[in-house]
XYZ file of C-alpha atoms in Angstrom:
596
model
C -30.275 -35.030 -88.306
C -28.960 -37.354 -85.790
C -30.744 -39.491 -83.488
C -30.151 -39.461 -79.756
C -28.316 -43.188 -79.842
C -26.540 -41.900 -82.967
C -24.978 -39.160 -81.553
C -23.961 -41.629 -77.991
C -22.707 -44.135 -80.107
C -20.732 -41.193 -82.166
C -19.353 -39.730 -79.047
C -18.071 -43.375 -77.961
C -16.428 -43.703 -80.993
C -14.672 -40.285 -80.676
C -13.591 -41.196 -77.015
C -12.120 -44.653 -78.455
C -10.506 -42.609 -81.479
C -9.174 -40.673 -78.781
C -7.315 -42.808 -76.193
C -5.968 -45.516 -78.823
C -8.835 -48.271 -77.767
C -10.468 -50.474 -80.082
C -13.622 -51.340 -78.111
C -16.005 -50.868 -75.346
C -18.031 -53.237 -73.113
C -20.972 -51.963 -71.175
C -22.400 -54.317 -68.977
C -25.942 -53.703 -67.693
C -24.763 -54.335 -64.438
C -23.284 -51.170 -62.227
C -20.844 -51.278 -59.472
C -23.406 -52.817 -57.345
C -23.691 -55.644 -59.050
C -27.411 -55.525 -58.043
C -30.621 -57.386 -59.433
C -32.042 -54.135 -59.703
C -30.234 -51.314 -61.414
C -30.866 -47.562 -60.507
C -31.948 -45.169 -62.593
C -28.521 -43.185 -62.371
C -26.874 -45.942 -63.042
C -28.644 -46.877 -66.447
C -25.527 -46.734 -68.205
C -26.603 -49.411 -71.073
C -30.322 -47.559 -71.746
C -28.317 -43.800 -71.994
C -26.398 -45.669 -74.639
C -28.666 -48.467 -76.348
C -32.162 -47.064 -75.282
C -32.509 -50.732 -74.266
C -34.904 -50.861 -70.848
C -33.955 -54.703 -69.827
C -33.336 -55.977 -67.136
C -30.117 -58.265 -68.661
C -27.724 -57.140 -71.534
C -24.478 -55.605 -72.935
C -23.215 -53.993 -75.527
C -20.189 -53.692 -77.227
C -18.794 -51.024 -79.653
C -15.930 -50.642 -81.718
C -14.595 -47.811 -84.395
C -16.670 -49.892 -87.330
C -19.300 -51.830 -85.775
C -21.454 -52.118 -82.607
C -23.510 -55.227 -80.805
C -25.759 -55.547 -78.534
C -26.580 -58.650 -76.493
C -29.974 -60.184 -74.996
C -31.154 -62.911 -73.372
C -34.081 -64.881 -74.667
C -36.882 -62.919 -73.008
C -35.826 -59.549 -74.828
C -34.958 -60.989 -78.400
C -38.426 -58.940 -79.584
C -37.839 -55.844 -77.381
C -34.188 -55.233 -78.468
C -35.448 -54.975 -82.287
C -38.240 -52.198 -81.031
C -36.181 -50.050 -78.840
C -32.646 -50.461 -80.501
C -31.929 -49.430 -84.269
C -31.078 -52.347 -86.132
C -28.823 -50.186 -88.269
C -26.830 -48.724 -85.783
C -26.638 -52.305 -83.338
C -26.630 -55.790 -84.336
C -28.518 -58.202 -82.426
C -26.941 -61.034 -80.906
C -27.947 -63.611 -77.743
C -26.287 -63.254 -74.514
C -25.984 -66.445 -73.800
C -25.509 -68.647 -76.828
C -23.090 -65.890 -78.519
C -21.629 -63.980 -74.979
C -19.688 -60.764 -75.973
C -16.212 -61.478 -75.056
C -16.747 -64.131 -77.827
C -18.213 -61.543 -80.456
C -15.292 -59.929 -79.173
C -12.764 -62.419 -80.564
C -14.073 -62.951 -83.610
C -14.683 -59.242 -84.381
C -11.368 -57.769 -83.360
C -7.701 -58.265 -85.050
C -5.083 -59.942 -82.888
C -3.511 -57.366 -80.283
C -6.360 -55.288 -80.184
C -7.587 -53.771 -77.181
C -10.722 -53.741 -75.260
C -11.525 -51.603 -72.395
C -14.094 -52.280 -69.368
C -14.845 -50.455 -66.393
C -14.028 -52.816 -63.529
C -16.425 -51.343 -61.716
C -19.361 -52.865 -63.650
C -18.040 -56.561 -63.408
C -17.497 -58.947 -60.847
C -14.148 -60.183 -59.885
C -14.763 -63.262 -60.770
C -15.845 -62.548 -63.997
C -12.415 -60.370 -64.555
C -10.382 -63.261 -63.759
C -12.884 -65.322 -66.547
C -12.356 -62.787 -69.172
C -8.627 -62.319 -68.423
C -8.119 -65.943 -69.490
C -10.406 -65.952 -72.309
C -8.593 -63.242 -74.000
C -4.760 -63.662 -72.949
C -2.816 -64.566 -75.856
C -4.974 -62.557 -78.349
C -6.736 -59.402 -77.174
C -5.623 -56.898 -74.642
C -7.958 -55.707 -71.628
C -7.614 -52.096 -70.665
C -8.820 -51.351 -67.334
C -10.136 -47.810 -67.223
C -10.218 -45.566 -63.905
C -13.594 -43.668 -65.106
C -16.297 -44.858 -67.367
C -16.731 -42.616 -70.284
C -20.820 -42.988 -70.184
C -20.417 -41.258 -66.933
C -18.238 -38.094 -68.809
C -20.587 -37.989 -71.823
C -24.053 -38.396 -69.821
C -24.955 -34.682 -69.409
C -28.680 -34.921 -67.933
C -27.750 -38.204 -65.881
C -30.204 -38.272 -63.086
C -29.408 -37.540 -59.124
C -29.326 -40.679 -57.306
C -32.601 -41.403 -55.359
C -31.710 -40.505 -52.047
C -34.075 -42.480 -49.036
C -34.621 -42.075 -45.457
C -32.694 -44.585 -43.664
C -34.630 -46.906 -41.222
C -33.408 -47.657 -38.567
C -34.504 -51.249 -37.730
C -35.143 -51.766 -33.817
C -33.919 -55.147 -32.295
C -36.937 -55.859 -31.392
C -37.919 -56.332 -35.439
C -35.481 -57.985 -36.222
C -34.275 -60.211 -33.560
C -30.454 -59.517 -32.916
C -28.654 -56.642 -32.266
C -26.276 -54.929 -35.174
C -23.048 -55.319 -32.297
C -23.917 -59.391 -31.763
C -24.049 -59.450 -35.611
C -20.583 -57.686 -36.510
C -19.158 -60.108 -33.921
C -20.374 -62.445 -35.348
C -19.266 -61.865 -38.802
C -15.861 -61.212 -37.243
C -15.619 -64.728 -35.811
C -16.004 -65.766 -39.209
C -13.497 -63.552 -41.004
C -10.945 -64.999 -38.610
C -11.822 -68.361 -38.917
C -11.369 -67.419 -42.888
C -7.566 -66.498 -41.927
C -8.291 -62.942 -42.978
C -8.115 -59.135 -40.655
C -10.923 -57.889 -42.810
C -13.612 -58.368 -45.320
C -15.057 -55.597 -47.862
C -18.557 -56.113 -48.071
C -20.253 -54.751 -51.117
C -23.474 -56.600 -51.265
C -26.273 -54.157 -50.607
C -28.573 -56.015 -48.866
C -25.393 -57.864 -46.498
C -24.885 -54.267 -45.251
C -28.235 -53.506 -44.303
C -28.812 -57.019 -42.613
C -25.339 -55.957 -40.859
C -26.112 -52.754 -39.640
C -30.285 -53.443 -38.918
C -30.954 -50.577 -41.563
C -33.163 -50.082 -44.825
C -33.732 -47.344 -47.402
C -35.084 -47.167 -50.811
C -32.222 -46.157 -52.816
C -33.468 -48.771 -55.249
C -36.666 -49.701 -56.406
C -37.967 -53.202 -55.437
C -34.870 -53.219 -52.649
C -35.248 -52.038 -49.220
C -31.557 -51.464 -49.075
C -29.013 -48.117 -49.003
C -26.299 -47.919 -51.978
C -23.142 -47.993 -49.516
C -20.138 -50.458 -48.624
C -18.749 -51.319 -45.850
C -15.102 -52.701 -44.479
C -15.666 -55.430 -41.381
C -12.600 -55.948 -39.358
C -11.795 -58.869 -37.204
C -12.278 -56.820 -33.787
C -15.682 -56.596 -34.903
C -15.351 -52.795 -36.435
C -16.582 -51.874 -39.175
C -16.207 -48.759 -41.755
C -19.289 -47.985 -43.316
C -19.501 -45.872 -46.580
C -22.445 -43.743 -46.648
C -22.829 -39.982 -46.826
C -23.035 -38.857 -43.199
C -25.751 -36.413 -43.637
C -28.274 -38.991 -44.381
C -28.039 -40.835 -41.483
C -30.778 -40.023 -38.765
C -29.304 -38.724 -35.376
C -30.031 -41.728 -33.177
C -27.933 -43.726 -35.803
C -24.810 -44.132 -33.270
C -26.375 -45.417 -30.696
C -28.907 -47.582 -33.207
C -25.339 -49.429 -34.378
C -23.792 -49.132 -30.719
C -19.611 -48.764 -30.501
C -17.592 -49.740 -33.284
C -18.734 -48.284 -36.193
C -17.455 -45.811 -37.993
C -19.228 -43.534 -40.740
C -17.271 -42.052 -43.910
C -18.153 -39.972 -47.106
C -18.233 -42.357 -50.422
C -15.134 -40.778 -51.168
C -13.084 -42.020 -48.994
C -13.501 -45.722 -49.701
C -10.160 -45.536 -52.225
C -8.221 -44.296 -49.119
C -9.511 -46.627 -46.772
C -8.642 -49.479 -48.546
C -4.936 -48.559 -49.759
C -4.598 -48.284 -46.192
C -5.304 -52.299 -45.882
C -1.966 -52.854 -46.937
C -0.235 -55.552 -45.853
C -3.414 -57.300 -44.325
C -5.378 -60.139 -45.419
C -8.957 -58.783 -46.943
C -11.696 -61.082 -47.557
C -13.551 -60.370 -50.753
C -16.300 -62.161 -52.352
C -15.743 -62.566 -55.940
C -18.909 -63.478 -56.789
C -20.836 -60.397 -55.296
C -18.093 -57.781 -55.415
C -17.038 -55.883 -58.016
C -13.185 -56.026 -59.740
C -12.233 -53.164 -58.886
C -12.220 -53.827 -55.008
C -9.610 -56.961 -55.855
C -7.488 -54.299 -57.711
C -7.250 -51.661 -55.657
C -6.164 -53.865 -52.741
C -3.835 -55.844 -54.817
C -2.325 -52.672 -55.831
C -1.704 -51.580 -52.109
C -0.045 -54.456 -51.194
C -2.944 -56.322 -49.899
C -3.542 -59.952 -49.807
C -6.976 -60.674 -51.057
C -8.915 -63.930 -50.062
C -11.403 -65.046 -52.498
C -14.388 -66.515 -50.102
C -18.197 -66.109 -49.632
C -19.566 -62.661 -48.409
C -19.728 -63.829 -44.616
C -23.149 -62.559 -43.694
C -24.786 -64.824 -46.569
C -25.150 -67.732 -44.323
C -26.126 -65.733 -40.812
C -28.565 -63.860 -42.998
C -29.989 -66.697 -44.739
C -31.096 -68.625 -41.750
C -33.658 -66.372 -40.069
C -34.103 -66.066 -36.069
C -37.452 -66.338 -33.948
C -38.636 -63.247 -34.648
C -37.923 -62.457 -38.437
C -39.728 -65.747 -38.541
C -42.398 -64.450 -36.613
C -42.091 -61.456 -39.183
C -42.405 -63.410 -42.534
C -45.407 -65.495 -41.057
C -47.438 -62.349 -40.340
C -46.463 -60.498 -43.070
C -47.596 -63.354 -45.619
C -51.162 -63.528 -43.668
C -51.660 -59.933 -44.688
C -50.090 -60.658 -48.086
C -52.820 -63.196 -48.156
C -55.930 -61.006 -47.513
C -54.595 -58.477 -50.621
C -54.433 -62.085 -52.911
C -57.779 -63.399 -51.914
C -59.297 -59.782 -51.882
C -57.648 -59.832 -55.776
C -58.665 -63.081 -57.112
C -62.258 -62.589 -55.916
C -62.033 -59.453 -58.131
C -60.919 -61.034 -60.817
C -63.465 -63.505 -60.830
C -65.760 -61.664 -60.455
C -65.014 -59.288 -63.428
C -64.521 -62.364 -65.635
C -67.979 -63.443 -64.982
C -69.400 -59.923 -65.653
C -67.003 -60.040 -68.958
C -64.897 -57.547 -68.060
C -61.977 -59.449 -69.589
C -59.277 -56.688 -68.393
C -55.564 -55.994 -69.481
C -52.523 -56.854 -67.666
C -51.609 -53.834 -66.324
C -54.508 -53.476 -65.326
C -54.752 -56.355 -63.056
C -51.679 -56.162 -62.037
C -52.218 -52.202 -61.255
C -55.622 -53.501 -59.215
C -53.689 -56.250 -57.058
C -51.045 -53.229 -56.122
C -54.135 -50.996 -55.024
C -55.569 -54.382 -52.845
C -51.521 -54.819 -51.051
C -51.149 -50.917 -50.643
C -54.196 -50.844 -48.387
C -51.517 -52.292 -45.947
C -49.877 -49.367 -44.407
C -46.358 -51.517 -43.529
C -46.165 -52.003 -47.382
C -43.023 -50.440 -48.371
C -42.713 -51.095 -52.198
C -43.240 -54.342 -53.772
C -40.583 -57.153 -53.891
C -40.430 -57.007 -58.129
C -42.227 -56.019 -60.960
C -45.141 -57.870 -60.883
C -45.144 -60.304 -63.472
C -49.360 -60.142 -65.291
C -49.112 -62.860 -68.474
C -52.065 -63.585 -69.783
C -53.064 -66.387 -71.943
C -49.492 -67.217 -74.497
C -47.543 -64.322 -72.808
C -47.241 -66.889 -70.006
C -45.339 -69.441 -72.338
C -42.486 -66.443 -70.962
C -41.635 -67.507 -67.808
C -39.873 -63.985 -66.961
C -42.652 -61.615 -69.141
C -43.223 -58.129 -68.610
C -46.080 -56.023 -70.097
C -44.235 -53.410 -69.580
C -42.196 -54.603 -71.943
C -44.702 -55.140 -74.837
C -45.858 -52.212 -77.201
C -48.870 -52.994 -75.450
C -50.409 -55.105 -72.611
C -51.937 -58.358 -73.084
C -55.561 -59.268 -72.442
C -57.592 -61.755 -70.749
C -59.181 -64.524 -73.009
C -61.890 -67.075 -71.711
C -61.095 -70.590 -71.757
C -57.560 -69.735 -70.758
C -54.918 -69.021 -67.959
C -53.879 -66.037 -66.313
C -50.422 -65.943 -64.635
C -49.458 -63.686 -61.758
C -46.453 -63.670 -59.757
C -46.083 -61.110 -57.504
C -44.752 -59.861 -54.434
C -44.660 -57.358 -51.566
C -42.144 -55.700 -49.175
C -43.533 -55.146 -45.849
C -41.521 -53.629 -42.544
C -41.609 -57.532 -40.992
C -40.950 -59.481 -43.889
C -40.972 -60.190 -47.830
C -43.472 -62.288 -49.585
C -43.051 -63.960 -53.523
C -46.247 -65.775 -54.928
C -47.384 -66.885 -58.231
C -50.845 -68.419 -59.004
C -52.267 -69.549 -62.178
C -55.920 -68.441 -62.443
C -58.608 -70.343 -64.807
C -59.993 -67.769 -66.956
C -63.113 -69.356 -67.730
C -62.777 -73.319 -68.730
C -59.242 -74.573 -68.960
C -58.380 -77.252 -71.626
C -57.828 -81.015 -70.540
C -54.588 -80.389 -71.497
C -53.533 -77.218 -69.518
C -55.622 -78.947 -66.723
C -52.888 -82.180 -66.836
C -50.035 -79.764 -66.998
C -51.600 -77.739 -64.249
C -51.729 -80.897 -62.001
C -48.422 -82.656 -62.883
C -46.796 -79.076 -61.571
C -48.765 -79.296 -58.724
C -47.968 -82.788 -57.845
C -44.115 -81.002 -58.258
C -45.097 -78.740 -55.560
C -46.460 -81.108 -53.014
C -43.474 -83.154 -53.537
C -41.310 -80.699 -51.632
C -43.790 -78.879 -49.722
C -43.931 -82.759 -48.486
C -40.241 -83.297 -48.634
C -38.328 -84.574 -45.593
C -34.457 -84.415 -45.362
C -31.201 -84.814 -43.479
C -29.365 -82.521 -42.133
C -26.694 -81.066 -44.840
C -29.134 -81.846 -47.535
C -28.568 -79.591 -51.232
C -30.806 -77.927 -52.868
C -30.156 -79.572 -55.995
C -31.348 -82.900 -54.352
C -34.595 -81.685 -53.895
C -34.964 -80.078 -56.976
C -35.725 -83.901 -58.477
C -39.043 -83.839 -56.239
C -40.804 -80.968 -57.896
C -39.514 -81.798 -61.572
C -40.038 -86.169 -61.360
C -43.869 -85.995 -62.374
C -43.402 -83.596 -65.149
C -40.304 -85.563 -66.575
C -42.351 -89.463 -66.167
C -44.390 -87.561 -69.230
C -41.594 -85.746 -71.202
C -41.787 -82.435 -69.895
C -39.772 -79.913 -67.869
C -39.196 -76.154 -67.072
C -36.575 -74.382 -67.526
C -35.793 -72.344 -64.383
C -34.975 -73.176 -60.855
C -37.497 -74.476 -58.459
C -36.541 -72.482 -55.653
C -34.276 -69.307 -54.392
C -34.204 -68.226 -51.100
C -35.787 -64.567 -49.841
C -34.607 -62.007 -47.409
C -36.487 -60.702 -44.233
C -37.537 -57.592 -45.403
C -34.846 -57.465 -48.044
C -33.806 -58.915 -51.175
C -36.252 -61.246 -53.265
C -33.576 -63.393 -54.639
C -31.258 -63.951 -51.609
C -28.307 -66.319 -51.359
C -26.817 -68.428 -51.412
C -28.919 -71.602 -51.245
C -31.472 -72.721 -53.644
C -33.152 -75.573 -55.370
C -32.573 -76.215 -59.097
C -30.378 -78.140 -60.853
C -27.406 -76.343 -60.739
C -25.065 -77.979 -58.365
C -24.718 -75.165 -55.425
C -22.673 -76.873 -52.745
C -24.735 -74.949 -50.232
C -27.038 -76.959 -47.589
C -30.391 -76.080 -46.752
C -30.598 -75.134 -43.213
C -33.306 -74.041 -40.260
C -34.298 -70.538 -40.561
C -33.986 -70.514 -44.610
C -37.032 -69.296 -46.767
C -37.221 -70.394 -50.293
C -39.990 -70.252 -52.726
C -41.187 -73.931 -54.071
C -42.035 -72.570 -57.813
C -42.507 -76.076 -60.714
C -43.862 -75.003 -63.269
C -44.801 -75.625 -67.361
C -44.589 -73.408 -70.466
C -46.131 -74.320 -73.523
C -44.843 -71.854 -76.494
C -47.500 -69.819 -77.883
C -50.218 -71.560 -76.261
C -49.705 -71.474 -71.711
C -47.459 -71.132 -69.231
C -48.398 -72.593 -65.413
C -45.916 -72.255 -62.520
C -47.864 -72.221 -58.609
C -45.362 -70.748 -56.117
C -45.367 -70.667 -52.585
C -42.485 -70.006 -49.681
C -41.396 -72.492 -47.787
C -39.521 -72.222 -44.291
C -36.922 -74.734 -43.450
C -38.053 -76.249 -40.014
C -36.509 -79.135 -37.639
C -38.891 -82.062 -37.385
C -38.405 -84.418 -34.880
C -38.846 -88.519 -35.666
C -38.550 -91.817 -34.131
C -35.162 -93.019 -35.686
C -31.742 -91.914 -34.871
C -31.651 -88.124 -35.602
C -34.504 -85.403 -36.483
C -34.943 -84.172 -40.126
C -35.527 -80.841 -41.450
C -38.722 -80.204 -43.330
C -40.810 -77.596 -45.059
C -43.662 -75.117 -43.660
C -45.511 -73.087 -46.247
C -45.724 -69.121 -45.443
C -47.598 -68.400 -48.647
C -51.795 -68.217 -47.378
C -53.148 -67.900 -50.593
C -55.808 -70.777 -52.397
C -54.489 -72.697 -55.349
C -57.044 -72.406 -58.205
C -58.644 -75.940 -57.989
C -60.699 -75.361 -61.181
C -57.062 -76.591 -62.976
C -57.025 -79.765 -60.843
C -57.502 -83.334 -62.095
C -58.118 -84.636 -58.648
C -58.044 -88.243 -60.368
C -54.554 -87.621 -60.435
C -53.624 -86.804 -57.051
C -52.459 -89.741 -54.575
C -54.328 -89.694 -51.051
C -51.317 -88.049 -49.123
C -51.158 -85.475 -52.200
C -55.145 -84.762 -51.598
C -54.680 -84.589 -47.708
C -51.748 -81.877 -48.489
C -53.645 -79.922 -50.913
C -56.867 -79.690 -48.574
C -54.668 -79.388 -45.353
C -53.472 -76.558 -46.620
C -56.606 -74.730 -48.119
C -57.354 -75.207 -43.759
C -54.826 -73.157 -42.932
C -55.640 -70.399 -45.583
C -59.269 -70.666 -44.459
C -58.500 -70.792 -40.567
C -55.708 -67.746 -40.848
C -57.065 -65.364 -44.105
C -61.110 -66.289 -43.493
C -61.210 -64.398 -39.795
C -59.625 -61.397 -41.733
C -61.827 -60.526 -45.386
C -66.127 -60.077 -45.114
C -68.743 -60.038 -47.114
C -67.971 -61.320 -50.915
C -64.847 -62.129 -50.242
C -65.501 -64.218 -47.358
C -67.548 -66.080 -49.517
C -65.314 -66.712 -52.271
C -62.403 -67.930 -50.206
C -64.866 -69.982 -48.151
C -65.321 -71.921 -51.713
C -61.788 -71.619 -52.910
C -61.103 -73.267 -49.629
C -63.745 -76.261 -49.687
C -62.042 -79.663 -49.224
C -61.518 -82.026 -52.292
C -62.161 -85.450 -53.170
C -61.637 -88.015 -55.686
C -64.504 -88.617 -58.039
């Protein structure tokens, strides 16, 4: 008898055999082009029974692949049937590749455009002209074949009151309109979820993790803007929430509306919009400008009071933290040496006693002891959870989404007695972190020239990490926001007031540890005594950094003054706000330092 992933991959193959196609590519990604795909929109699990986060798959009449990144290269062999699949790395072997090599000269390959971003079209286009043709299909046969697909989740939309958010949704769209002009366009499709929301000063749960609504939206120069939502969701006060110029239409009229752009000039991102917007507009006699999403700067660079937001928010973010690692402490000194799950199930509980807690900002991340070396690990990806070991670390980064603001921490916890060499590791990342919680820097400055500060102790010893130091995070939206960051990549994006990025160094050691200590940082003006002021950094994050993995001895004076300034301000803010053992325990975490 069949399997369930034989008989998908069987009815692929039936639907290629049918329309004269060679092969199909299924992206993870859906026409959202989201961090965080939907559950209706789980194209690549219906097919694979893969449940990562990253991945594709490709099948032809003969053979089928799918492709993983490094954190699922043990998953993928559990939850897809190496007979049916091969396994190959998404990165070192990408599938357009396995494409090339697999498929005779003239063959076709088909894609949904829907699932890829323009940019990558254009990519793929060029990689396989000459040799391989690209069908572009109007319907995605998953979405024919998928007979108990489940109904989209379907949220309340909040309305978000100026008053939370600082600026009204009519001084945003014309301000966003400004900007289309001065990018020579009449309009601008905007297909970035959380973009939309920030637009219109509304939030939903239509995906988990993501305060956000699955819609689009069309932003005119005159400041109008088409919104694509089903009408019957939106709350009655919604018109006068958005104020004159807005316009509400069913999903299914997005096609029409933008085959009647023709002849205009329509901004579209092709990094965060989907091909199939590019296509359709091209095909109507459009003329397409490739530029930036224009609400990823405005959004980026928070006002007064989503500042005010994310500050509060990450005090009460705090109290859940300290109220968790005084648990955990004390449960390791009982020897209750607990699961990850379960700890990260218990720090859940301690932020869910806050009643503006939405959801939380991503799936927590619980590694304990090795399953840290993994800087992305998931126990929920494991046949089962890992558990706490004495004499080692615990990693957990975690995060919350609260009605004023998102918060993204990670802490590395001494379970028991650290080694001397975690401890060195431990403090060379720190030193990382004080070196651009410390950092001051002009005007314009990259994020990729501050990266260097959190990664030049780690590299004077011959070590490094290998993920960025910093992304930047929404006010009560995304996690990951754009478009600045600090890493090495080269993002030709400057750092500016009002920005909140995390500050996250870190060290994995394979099989053994993995350390990273994260914080958020807001970008502030600071004034000086020379010629201009400078912008700086001023941690949000009010949570105690473990100090049992600290070689003082290795700390300079102004690094000592930083760490124990800080540990103030978590004291002075958190301390008024926890009792009885708890109080306690961050009084201690808290105590000022000194060299020995």
């Amino acid at each position: 008898m069949l399997t369930t992933t034989e008989q998908r991959l069987t009815a692929i193959r039936q639907w290629l055999a049918q329309h004269n196609i060679d092969a199909l590519l299924i992206p993870h990604e859906d026409e959202y082009l989201g961090e965080y795909v939907p559950a209706h929109n789980e194209r690549l699990l219906w097919l694979t029974g893969f449940t990562g986060s990253a991945g594709a798959a490709v099948i032809t009449k003969d053979k089928a692949a799918i492709f993983v990144d490094g954190r699922y290269t043990v998953q993928v062999t559990k939850q897809v049937p190496a007979e049916l699949f091969e396994y190959r790395h998404l990165i070192e072997e990408p599938a357009l590749g396995w494409i090339k090599d697999h498929l005779a000269k003239g063959a076709s390959v088909a894609i949904d455009p829907r699932m890829h971003s323009s940019a990558w079209l254009d990519m793929a286009q060029a990689k396989l002209a000459g040799s391989l043709e690209l069908k572009i299909l109007d319907s995605n046969p998953i979405d024919k074949l998928w007979h108990d697909r489940p109904a989209p989740v379907v949220s309340d939309v909040l309305l978000m009151a100026t008053e939370s958010v600082g600026q009204s949704s009519a001084d945003k769209r014309q301000e966003i309109a400004n900007l289309i002009q001065q990018a020579g366009a009449d309009s601008a499709v905007i297909t970035a979820l959380d973009s939309i929301c920030w637009l219109l000063n509304v939030r939903g749960l239509d995906v988990s993790r993501l305060p956000v609504l699955l819609s689009h939206a069309i932003v005119h120069s005159d400041s109008s803007v088409e919104y694509f939502l089903d009408p019957a969701r939106l709350p009655a006060q919604f018109d006068e929430h958005v104020g004159v110029g807005v316009t509400v239409h069913h999903p299914d009229a997005l096609r029409a509306r933008l085959e009647a752009l023709t002849g205009k000039k329509v901004l579209v991102d092709p990094a965060t919009s989907n091909a199939w917007f590019k296509l359709v507009l091209q095909n109507s006699g459009a003329s397409v400008v490739s530029k930036a999403d224009p609400c990823l700067m405005p959004k980026a660079a928070k006002n007064d009071v989503e500042i005010a937001g994310m500050k509060a928010c990450h005090i009460r973010d705090g109290v859940a933290m300290a109220k968790f690692l005084c648990w955990l402490d004390s449960e390791v000194a009982l020897g209750n040496l607990h699961d990850e799950a379960t700890l990260s199930d218990r720090l859940e509980a301690f932020r869910s006693e806050d009643p503006t807690l939405m959801d939380l900002s991503f799936d927590t991340i619980s590694a304990a002891g090795s399953n840290a070396a993994m800087c992305h690990y998931s126990h929920e990806n494991q046949p089962e959870p890992g558990k706490l070991e004495l004499n080692t670390l615990y990693l957990v980064d975690s995060g919350g989404q609260y009605l004023d603001g998102t918060t993204d921490i990670t802490r590395t916890i001494a379970i028991g007695q650290p080694s001397d060499e975690m401890i060195k590791q431990f403090t060379l990342a720190l030193k990382g972190h004080i070196g651009v919680a410390r950092a001051r820097f002009p005007k314009g400055t990259r994020g990729f020239q501050i990266d260097t500060l959190a990664r030049q102790h780690l590299w004077a010893e011959g070590y490094d990490y290998d993920h960025g130091t910093g992304h930047g995070v929404g006010h009560f939206l995304n996690v990951h926001e754009g478009p600045a960051s600090i890493s090495k990549r080269l993002i030709d994006v400057p750092l500016v007031q009002g920005m909140v990025l995390s500050n996250e160094p870190g060290y994995y050691r394979a099989d053994a540890f993995g350390i990273r200590i994260e914080n958020l940082e807001l970008v502030v003006e600071t004034p000086t005594n020379g010629d201009f002021p400078v912008l700086s950094f001023e941690s949000l994050t009010r949570c105690p950094i473990d100090k049992r993995n600290i070689n003082l001895d290795m700390l300079t004076r102004p690094e000592l003054a930083w760490l124990n300034n800080y540990h103030q301000k978590v004291w002075d803010e958190i301390g008024p706000l926890v009792e009885g053992e708890v109080k306690e325990w961050l009084r201690a975490a808290t105590t000022p330092v000194a060299h020995s």
